[in-house]
């Protein structure tokens, strides 16, 4: 689960990570009072207005602006950002509507860096990634100048070791001054404790900055929690989840025990098993189609869950056909077939439907489909099914 920058900084504070003062606003009338409070606290007339969406690249998209003329100027800047359709590389061309903003104190910046922790699945460890080249173009730095990026892997038994903090500090040029090194060490230790304590899959600070006073501060904050750990953080997830930023169908899928991700194609996919689901999407594209979703109903889905899965697929108006691809290991093909028939009748299915069944009780499953009297095309293999559904939606 992703959270907003201002929420990430609330979490950071609990772990002693230095962040600028700021406050979220949900309408422009709140902004002048927040800006005045920040100016009075810090003595700095500059405040920063930041769009809060679950996507990076906000600065390049016009979602981060300075206000240098006091509270009323902050309000004028906020009026331009709040409610805008912010387009970045991560939102796609349709963009995301800005429903909340973050009003933050301005800082005297000496230089900017990049600092992040994430799960390296290949190494099976938490990886720390650091670069002197922070800011909006970190992706270009990674592609063009990989030597400017340092990766350190943390032993899960030892945690973030002092020698690793020193290595990172020297690489980032933060070891020359005692106070600056101490500030960085405190931040790095806090980030690691946050990552582990909150079951994160990503904690990113871009930019991490050094102020002219020599303090190391997280100017930005991006946190993604591991959804598999929600049972350990139910209150936190409930408090920080923003339903406006998440696909409602994906949220509904979680409630009924299905794995669903919306895509931008026109062929709905209903598959059991994540690997088979990925292969199904690949083969649809291979034969010239575009999958509309990733949908894994799991190994033991019931007839009701299959019906619910159909309902989710059909909630997308862009779906022009559905491909059901089931390998019955634990799941029985006859149960799937009954679910497909029930869903087709209940929902009044009007788009082409191709079903490929293989495995446990496959003959019974195929017989149920054949005797249903419904317009369901059977497929002998995954490739046959992909070709049939692609041809059906183009007919």
Tab-separated table of C-alpha atoms in Angstrom:
chain	number	residue	atom	x	y	z
A	1	UNK	CA	0.000	0.000	0.000
A	2	UNK	CA	1.294	3.441	-0.963
A	3	UNK	CA	0.822	6.502	1.215
A	4	UNK	CA	1.176	10.239	0.678
A	5	UNK	CA	4.313	12.248	1.431
A	6	UNK	CA	2.823	13.989	4.458
A	7	UNK	CA	1.757	10.611	5.878
A	8	UNK	CA	5.248	9.186	5.251
A	9	UNK	CA	6.728	12.088	7.202
A	10	UNK	CA	4.363	11.421	10.086
A	11	UNK	CA	5.757	7.878	10.169
A	12	UNK	CA	9.333	9.196	9.827
A	13	UNK	CA	8.951	11.408	12.898
A	14	UNK	CA	8.118	8.378	15.025
A	15	UNK	CA	11.536	6.935	14.151
A	16	UNK	CA	13.536	10.115	14.738
A	17	UNK	CA	14.032	10.901	11.047
A	18	UNK	CA	14.516	14.643	10.525
A	19	UNK	CA	11.845	16.210	8.280
A	20	UNK	CA	10.759	19.826	7.655
A	21	UNK	CA	7.749	21.207	9.481
A	22	UNK	CA	4.526	21.029	7.511
A	23	UNK	CA	0.819	20.328	7.531
A	24	UNK	CA	-1.648	18.834	5.073
A	25	UNK	CA	-4.545	20.905	3.684
A	26	UNK	CA	-7.703	19.713	1.987
A	27	UNK	CA	-8.991	23.103	0.820
A	28	UNK	CA	-7.288	26.405	-0.014
A	29	UNK	CA	-8.896	28.270	2.878
A	30	UNK	CA	-6.750	26.280	5.303
A	31	UNK	CA	-3.497	27.320	3.618
A	32	UNK	CA	-2.960	30.920	4.877
A	33	UNK	CA	-3.171	29.906	8.544
A	34	UNK	CA	-0.796	26.978	7.995
A	35	UNK	CA	1.656	29.162	6.065
A	36	UNK	CA	1.589	31.869	8.777
A	37	UNK	CA	2.246	29.294	11.467
A	38	UNK	CA	5.242	27.922	9.573
A	39	UNK	CA	6.651	31.394	8.891
A	40	UNK	CA	6.289	32.374	12.547
A	41	UNK	CA	7.944	29.149	13.692
A	42	UNK	CA	10.900	29.215	11.322
A	43	UNK	CA	11.364	32.871	10.435
A	44	UNK	CA	11.588	31.822	6.776
A	45	UNK	CA	9.130	33.604	4.471
A	46	UNK	CA	9.337	30.790	1.906
A	47	UNK	CA	6.831	27.940	2.077
A	48	UNK	CA	6.439	25.053	-0.334
A	49	UNK	CA	3.084	23.861	-1.683
A	50	UNK	CA	3.162	20.193	-2.721
A	51	UNK	CA	0.505	18.144	-4.500
A	52	UNK	CA	-0.223	14.877	-2.709
A	53	UNK	CA	-0.767	11.980	-5.108
A	54	UNK	CA	0.556	8.420	-5.212
A	55	UNK	CA	3.059	9.111	-7.990
A	56	UNK	CA	6.534	10.539	-8.405
A	57	UNK	CA	7.688	13.339	-10.687
A	58	UNK	CA	5.316	15.874	-9.146
A	59	UNK	CA	7.809	18.713	-9.489
A	60	UNK	CA	8.213	18.303	-13.236
A	61	UNK	CA	4.443	18.120	-13.610
A	62	UNK	CA	3.900	21.437	-11.844
A	63	UNK	CA	2.757	19.914	-8.581
A	64	UNK	CA	5.444	21.459	-6.349
A	65	UNK	CA	5.786	25.250	-6.145
A	66	UNK	CA	7.344	27.857	-3.870
A	67	UNK	CA	5.404	30.683	-2.276
A	68	UNK	CA	7.645	33.592	-1.243
A	69	UNK	CA	5.096	36.328	-0.576
A	70	UNK	CA	3.562	35.215	2.701
A	71	UNK	CA	0.259	33.523	3.565
A	72	UNK	CA	-1.823	35.059	0.777
A	73	UNK	CA	0.757	34.122	-1.848
A	74	UNK	CA	0.704	30.573	-0.453
A	75	UNK	CA	-3.071	30.519	-0.893
A	76	UNK	CA	-2.764	31.740	-4.500
A	77	UNK	CA	-0.242	29.003	-5.281
A	78	UNK	CA	-2.419	26.386	-3.584
A	79	UNK	CA	-5.386	27.427	-5.742
A	80	UNK	CA	-3.366	26.500	-8.850
A	81	UNK	CA	-2.412	23.060	-7.521
A	82	UNK	CA	-5.407	21.815	-5.550
A	83	UNK	CA	-7.897	20.241	-7.932
A	84	UNK	CA	-5.524	20.132	-10.906
A	85	UNK	CA	-5.147	17.008	-13.032
A	86	UNK	CA	-1.464	16.327	-12.410
A	87	UNK	CA	0.319	14.416	-15.161
A	88	UNK	CA	3.685	12.754	-14.499
A	89	UNK	CA	5.611	9.837	-15.970
A	90	UNK	CA	4.108	7.590	-13.303
A	91	UNK	CA	0.471	8.659	-13.684
A	92	UNK	CA	0.218	8.103	-17.418
A	93	UNK	CA	-1.331	10.628	-19.824
A	94	UNK	CA	-4.636	10.694	-17.945
A	95	UNK	CA	-2.967	12.063	-14.797
A	96	UNK	CA	-4.353	12.092	-11.263
A	97	UNK	CA	-6.580	14.687	-9.615
A	98	UNK	CA	-4.966	16.505	-6.691
A	99	UNK	CA	-7.357	16.276	-3.740
A	100	UNK	CA	-4.950	17.287	-0.974
A	101	UNK	CA	-1.805	19.359	-0.653
A	102	UNK	CA	1.064	19.646	1.792
A	103	UNK	CA	2.227	23.058	3.025
A	104	UNK	CA	5.834	22.838	4.195
A	105	UNK	CA	8.507	25.174	5.490
A	106	UNK	CA	11.228	26.328	3.113
A	107	UNK	CA	14.807	25.343	3.946
A	108	UNK	CA	18.242	26.736	3.138
A	109	UNK	CA	19.518	23.937	0.921
A	110	UNK	CA	23.219	23.287	0.470
A	111	UNK	CA	22.915	20.181	-1.732
A	112	UNK	CA	20.566	17.343	-2.621
A	113	UNK	CA	21.097	13.570	-2.650
A	114	UNK	CA	19.132	10.360	-3.096
A	115	UNK	CA	18.600	7.738	-0.394
A	116	UNK	CA	16.298	4.706	-0.376
A	117	UNK	CA	15.752	1.256	1.071
A	118	UNK	CA	13.916	-1.516	-0.722
A	119	UNK	CA	13.569	-5.280	-0.853
A	120	UNK	CA	16.082	-6.836	-3.229
A	121	UNK	CA	14.346	-10.126	-4.025
A	122	UNK	CA	17.322	-11.535	-5.883
A	123	UNK	CA	19.670	-10.929	-2.942
A	124	UNK	CA	16.880	-11.696	-0.432
A	125	UNK	CA	17.964	-8.716	1.620
A	126	UNK	CA	17.107	-5.094	2.164
A	127	UNK	CA	19.143	-2.947	-0.203
A	128	UNK	CA	20.222	0.603	0.585
A	129	UNK	CA	20.630	2.750	-2.507
A	130	UNK	CA	22.410	6.101	-2.310
A	131	UNK	CA	23.553	8.736	-4.775
A	132	UNK	CA	25.037	12.227	-4.624
A	133	UNK	CA	22.797	13.118	-7.537
A	134	UNK	CA	19.418	13.601	-5.895
A	135	UNK	CA	16.333	15.330	-7.223
A	136	UNK	CA	13.912	14.760	-10.044
A	137	UNK	CA	16.306	13.087	-12.514
A	138	UNK	CA	17.500	10.138	-10.419
A	139	UNK	CA	16.174	7.672	-13.029
A	140	UNK	CA	18.397	9.266	-15.668
A	141	UNK	CA	21.385	9.100	-13.321
A	142	UNK	CA	20.796	5.378	-12.765
A	143	UNK	CA	20.660	4.761	-16.510
A	144	UNK	CA	23.472	7.041	-17.677
A	145	UNK	CA	25.868	7.105	-14.704
A	146	UNK	CA	25.527	3.917	-12.633
A	147	UNK	CA	28.896	4.637	-11.022
A	148	UNK	CA	27.242	7.510	-9.158
A	149	UNK	CA	24.990	5.082	-7.292
A	150	UNK	CA	26.042	2.901	-4.358
A	151	UNK	CA	24.089	-0.176	-3.268
A	152	UNK	CA	24.625	-1.771	0.132
A	153	UNK	CA	22.867	-4.962	1.254
A	154	UNK	CA	21.901	-5.385	4.896
A	155	UNK	CA	22.417	-8.705	6.666
A	156	UNK	CA	19.075	-9.435	8.366
A	157	UNK	CA	20.850	-10.880	11.408
A	158	UNK	CA	23.173	-7.885	11.909
A	159	UNK	CA	20.928	-5.055	10.758
A	160	UNK	CA	22.378	-1.840	9.344
A	161	UNK	CA	25.946	-2.018	10.620
A	162	UNK	CA	28.040	1.020	11.664
A	163	UNK	CA	30.629	0.274	8.964
A	164	UNK	CA	27.871	0.387	6.320
A	165	UNK	CA	26.679	3.765	7.594
A	166	UNK	CA	30.276	5.054	7.357
A	167	UNK	CA	30.611	3.647	3.831
A	168	UNK	CA	27.399	5.404	2.771
A	169	UNK	CA	28.435	8.646	4.466
A	170	UNK	CA	31.825	8.702	2.728
A	171	UNK	CA	30.218	7.953	-0.624
A	172	UNK	CA	27.739	10.804	-0.157
A	173	UNK	CA	30.396	13.203	1.114
A	174	UNK	CA	28.861	13.472	4.575
A	175	UNK	CA	31.795	12.291	6.669
A	176	UNK	CA	33.870	15.504	6.717
A	177	UNK	CA	31.930	17.248	9.483
A	178	UNK	CA	31.175	15.465	12.737
A	179	UNK	CA	27.742	17.056	13.121
A	180	UNK	CA	26.689	16.235	9.563
A	181	UNK	CA	27.856	12.632	9.880
A	182	UNK	CA	25.966	12.222	13.152
A	183	UNK	CA	22.842	13.684	11.572
A	184	UNK	CA	23.083	11.277	8.635
A	185	UNK	CA	23.774	8.280	10.880
A	186	UNK	CA	20.667	9.032	12.949
A	187	UNK	CA	18.555	9.326	9.796
A	188	UNK	CA	19.914	6.104	8.259
A	189	UNK	CA	19.346	4.135	11.465
A	190	UNK	CA	15.832	5.555	11.747
A	191	UNK	CA	15.007	4.609	8.159
A	192	UNK	CA	16.126	1.028	8.716
A	193	UNK	CA	14.083	0.733	11.925
A	194	UNK	CA	11.103	2.206	10.086
A	195	UNK	CA	11.523	-0.196	7.165
A	196	UNK	CA	11.594	-3.254	9.397
A	197	UNK	CA	9.178	-2.070	12.056
A	198	UNK	CA	6.448	-1.089	9.610
A	199	UNK	CA	6.996	-3.997	7.161
A	200	UNK	CA	7.836	-1.735	4.232
A	201	UNK	CA	8.746	-2.778	0.718
A	202	UNK	CA	10.093	0.694	-0.154
A	203	UNK	CA	11.251	3.763	1.779
A	204	UNK	CA	12.582	6.484	-0.511
A	205	UNK	CA	13.819	10.001	0.173
A	206	UNK	CA	14.364	12.051	-2.959
A	207	UNK	CA	15.833	14.447	-2.310
A	208	UNK	CA	17.704	13.831	0.876
A	209	UNK	CA	19.323	17.182	1.581
A	210	UNK	CA	22.038	18.847	3.566
A	211	UNK	CA	21.031	22.266	4.850
A	212	UNK	CA	23.494	25.155	4.994
A	213	UNK	CA	23.573	24.557	8.744
A	214	UNK	CA	24.930	21.029	8.108
A	215	UNK	CA	21.805	19.050	9.013
A	216	UNK	CA	20.673	16.044	6.963
A	217	UNK	CA	16.926	16.198	6.347
A	218	UNK	CA	14.366	14.101	4.442
A	219	UNK	CA	12.856	16.726	2.152
A	220	UNK	CA	10.569	14.164	0.527
A	221	UNK	CA	9.190	10.824	1.614
A	222	UNK	CA	7.799	7.882	-0.274
A	223	UNK	CA	6.723	4.777	1.654
A	224	UNK	CA	5.139	1.579	0.383
A	225	UNK	CA	3.950	-1.022	2.873
A	226	UNK	CA	3.935	-4.743	2.134
A	227	UNK	CA	0.253	-5.683	1.755
A	228	UNK	CA	1.048	-9.168	3.075
A	229	UNK	CA	1.771	-7.609	6.475
A	230	UNK	CA	-1.565	-5.812	6.772
A	231	UNK	CA	-2.723	-8.251	9.457
A	232	UNK	CA	0.030	-6.855	11.711
A	233	UNK	CA	-0.813	-3.202	11.031
A	234	UNK	CA	-4.575	-3.084	10.608
A	235	UNK	CA	-4.989	0.251	12.391
A	236	UNK	CA	-2.154	1.861	10.437
A	237	UNK	CA	-3.475	0.626	7.103
A	238	UNK	CA	-6.979	1.819	7.928
A	239	UNK	CA	-5.741	5.276	8.950
A	240	UNK	CA	-3.392	5.870	6.021
A	241	UNK	CA	-5.241	4.277	3.105
A	242	UNK	CA	-6.582	6.816	0.587
A	243	UNK	CA	-9.436	5.174	-1.357
A	244	UNK	CA	-9.452	8.065	-3.849
A	245	UNK	CA	-5.956	7.037	-4.977
A	246	UNK	CA	-6.670	3.312	-5.245
A	247	UNK	CA	-8.663	1.374	-7.789
A	248	UNK	CA	-12.043	0.541	-6.158
A	249	UNK	CA	-12.151	-2.809	-7.960
A	250	UNK	CA	-8.741	-3.727	-6.555
A	251	UNK	CA	-9.936	-2.834	-3.062
A	252	UNK	CA	-13.061	-4.958	-3.526
A	253	UNK	CA	-10.935	-7.866	-4.741
A	254	UNK	CA	-8.879	-7.775	-1.537
A	255	UNK	CA	-12.045	-8.003	0.538
A	256	UNK	CA	-13.181	-11.212	-1.180
A	257	UNK	CA	-9.729	-12.815	-1.280
A	258	UNK	CA	-8.846	-12.258	-4.958
A	259	UNK	CA	-5.751	-10.691	-6.506
A	260	UNK	CA	-6.751	-8.102	-9.108
A	261	UNK	CA	-4.794	-5.375	-10.901
A	262	UNK	CA	-6.388	-3.113	-13.494
A	263	UNK	CA	-4.580	-2.657	-16.813
A	264	UNK	CA	-5.418	-0.745	-19.969
A	265	UNK	CA	-6.394	-3.481	-22.440
A	266	UNK	CA	-9.728	-4.899	-23.612
A	267	UNK	CA	-9.451	-8.652	-22.860
A	268	UNK	CA	-10.479	-9.629	-19.346
A	269	UNK	CA	-8.473	-12.471	-17.803
A	270	UNK	CA	-9.674	-14.918	-15.139
A	271	UNK	CA	-6.893	-17.290	-14.138
A	272	UNK	CA	-5.847	-19.370	-11.132
A	273	UNK	CA	-2.250	-18.900	-10.062
A	274	UNK	CA	-0.062	-15.810	-10.373
A	275	UNK	CA	2.447	-17.458	-12.707
A	276	UNK	CA	-0.262	-18.743	-15.037
A	277	UNK	CA	-1.922	-15.330	-14.945
A	278	UNK	CA	1.324	-13.664	-16.063
A	279	UNK	CA	1.792	-16.247	-18.804
A	280	UNK	CA	-1.810	-15.709	-19.932
A	281	UNK	CA	-1.267	-11.980	-20.291
A	282	UNK	CA	1.957	-12.596	-22.199
A	283	UNK	CA	0.338	-14.974	-24.675
A	284	UNK	CA	-2.601	-12.622	-25.252
A	285	UNK	CA	-0.116	-9.902	-26.196
A	286	UNK	CA	1.828	-12.394	-28.319
A	287	UNK	CA	-1.248	-12.942	-30.471
A	288	UNK	CA	-1.987	-9.226	-30.805
A	289	UNK	CA	-4.357	-8.623	-27.897
A	290	UNK	CA	-4.171	-6.417	-24.815
A	291	UNK	CA	-5.057	-7.776	-21.350
A	292	UNK	CA	-7.447	-5.615	-19.334
A	293	UNK	CA	-6.439	-6.988	-15.964
A	294	UNK	CA	-4.395	-9.374	-13.883
A	295	UNK	CA	-6.797	-11.597	-11.941
A	296	UNK	CA	-5.698	-14.570	-9.862
A	297	UNK	CA	-8.625	-16.359	-8.203
A	298	UNK	CA	-6.251	-18.627	-6.291
A	299	UNK	CA	-6.054	-22.365	-5.945
A	300	UNK	CA	-9.269	-22.919	-4.015
A	301	UNK	CA	-11.762	-20.360	-5.264
A	302	UNK	CA	-15.442	-21.078	-4.733
A	303	UNK	CA	-18.264	-20.734	-7.258
A	304	UNK	CA	-19.223	-17.456	-5.568
A	305	UNK	CA	-15.685	-16.090	-5.950
A	306	UNK	CA	-15.661	-17.000	-9.643
A	307	UNK	CA	-18.931	-15.105	-10.083
A	308	UNK	CA	-17.476	-12.145	-8.189
A	309	UNK	CA	-14.398	-12.260	-10.415
A	310	UNK	CA	-16.593	-12.010	-13.520
A	311	UNK	CA	-18.389	-9.054	-11.979
A	312	UNK	CA	-15.079	-7.285	-11.384
A	313	UNK	CA	-13.902	-7.876	-14.935
A	314	UNK	CA	-17.160	-6.589	-16.404
A	315	UNK	CA	-17.068	-3.465	-14.236
A	316	UNK	CA	-14.442	-2.223	-16.705
A	317	UNK	CA	-16.349	-0.722	-19.658
A	318	UNK	CA	-13.317	-1.255	-21.879
A	319	UNK	CA	-13.568	-5.068	-21.707
A	320	UNK	CA	-14.604	-6.501	-25.086
A	321	UNK	CA	-14.013	-10.182	-24.316
A	322	UNK	CA	-13.031	-12.568	-21.507
A	323	UNK	CA	-10.504	-15.396	-21.452
A	324	UNK	CA	-10.833	-17.937	-18.622
A	325	UNK	CA	-7.660	-20.007	-18.273
A	326	UNK	CA	-7.786	-22.606	-15.477
A	327	UNK	CA	-5.403	-25.385	-14.578
A	328	UNK	CA	-7.180	-27.563	-12.016
A	329	UNK	CA	-4.702	-28.771	-9.454
A	330	UNK	CA	-6.247	-28.022	-6.091
A	331	UNK	CA	-9.111	-26.228	-7.836
A	332	UNK	CA	-11.590	-28.518	-9.632
A	333	UNK	CA	-12.549	-27.681	-13.192
A	334	UNK	CA	-16.210	-28.568	-12.596
A	335	UNK	CA	-16.455	-25.925	-9.853
A	336	UNK	CA	-14.970	-23.351	-12.190
A	337	UNK	CA	-17.338	-24.382	-14.968
A	338	UNK	CA	-20.358	-24.038	-12.651
A	339	UNK	CA	-19.093	-20.609	-11.625
A	340	UNK	CA	-18.643	-19.547	-15.238
A	341	UNK	CA	-22.152	-20.696	-16.172
A	342	UNK	CA	-23.713	-19.050	-13.111
A	343	UNK	CA	-21.878	-15.781	-13.718
A	344	UNK	CA	-22.758	-15.743	-17.408
A	345	UNK	CA	-26.451	-16.186	-16.631
A	346	UNK	CA	-26.555	-13.833	-13.655
A	347	UNK	CA	-24.675	-11.000	-15.317
A	348	UNK	CA	-26.199	-11.400	-18.766
A	349	UNK	CA	-22.811	-11.669	-20.425
A	350	UNK	CA	-22.783	-9.978	-23.837
A	351	UNK	CA	-19.081	-10.111	-24.734
A	352	UNK	CA	-17.235	-13.117	-26.237
A	353	UNK	CA	-16.100	-15.716	-23.706
A	354	UNK	CA	-13.370	-18.292	-24.266
A	355	UNK	CA	-12.650	-20.948	-21.632
A	356	UNK	CA	-9.673	-23.244	-21.405
A	357	UNK	CA	-9.846	-25.925	-18.713
A	358	UNK	CA	-7.213	-28.521	-17.855
A	359	UNK	CA	-6.598	-30.717	-14.825
A	360	UNK	CA	-8.797	-32.152	-12.064
A	361	UNK	CA	-12.329	-33.072	-13.247
A	362	UNK	CA	-11.652	-31.451	-16.610
A	363	UNK	CA	-14.098	-33.698	-18.503
A	364	UNK	CA	-16.897	-32.877	-16.071
A	365	UNK	CA	-16.069	-29.185	-16.394
A	366	UNK	CA	-16.151	-29.250	-20.183
A	367	UNK	CA	-19.433	-31.172	-20.131
A	368	UNK	CA	-21.007	-28.510	-17.903
A	369	UNK	CA	-19.960	-25.782	-20.329
A	370	UNK	CA	-21.099	-27.723	-23.407
A	371	UNK	CA	-24.515	-28.507	-21.894
A	372	UNK	CA	-25.110	-24.963	-20.633
A	373	UNK	CA	-26.564	-23.778	-23.928
A	374	UNK	CA	-24.512	-20.592	-23.620
A	375	UNK	CA	-22.224	-19.077	-26.241
A	376	UNK	CA	-18.965	-20.211	-24.684
A	377	UNK	CA	-16.008	-21.128	-26.869
A	378	UNK	CA	-13.856	-23.966	-25.576
A	379	UNK	CA	-10.089	-23.908	-26.059
A	380	UNK	CA	-7.810	-26.926	-26.228
A	381	UNK	CA	-4.725	-25.062	-25.000
A	382	UNK	CA	-3.614	-21.700	-23.687
A	383	UNK	CA	-2.378	-20.650	-27.120
A	384	UNK	CA	-5.624	-21.788	-28.736
A	385	UNK	CA	-7.616	-19.798	-26.191
A	386	UNK	CA	-5.571	-16.648	-26.695
A	387	UNK	CA	-5.927	-16.837	-30.459
A	388	UNK	CA	-9.704	-17.404	-30.183
A	389	UNK	CA	-10.378	-14.478	-27.842
A	390	UNK	CA	-8.214	-12.102	-29.883
A	391	UNK	CA	-10.055	-13.145	-33.049
A	392	UNK	CA	-13.442	-12.871	-31.308
A	393	UNK	CA	-13.029	-9.255	-30.216
A	394	UNK	CA	-11.781	-8.271	-33.671
A	395	UNK	CA	-14.662	-9.958	-35.484
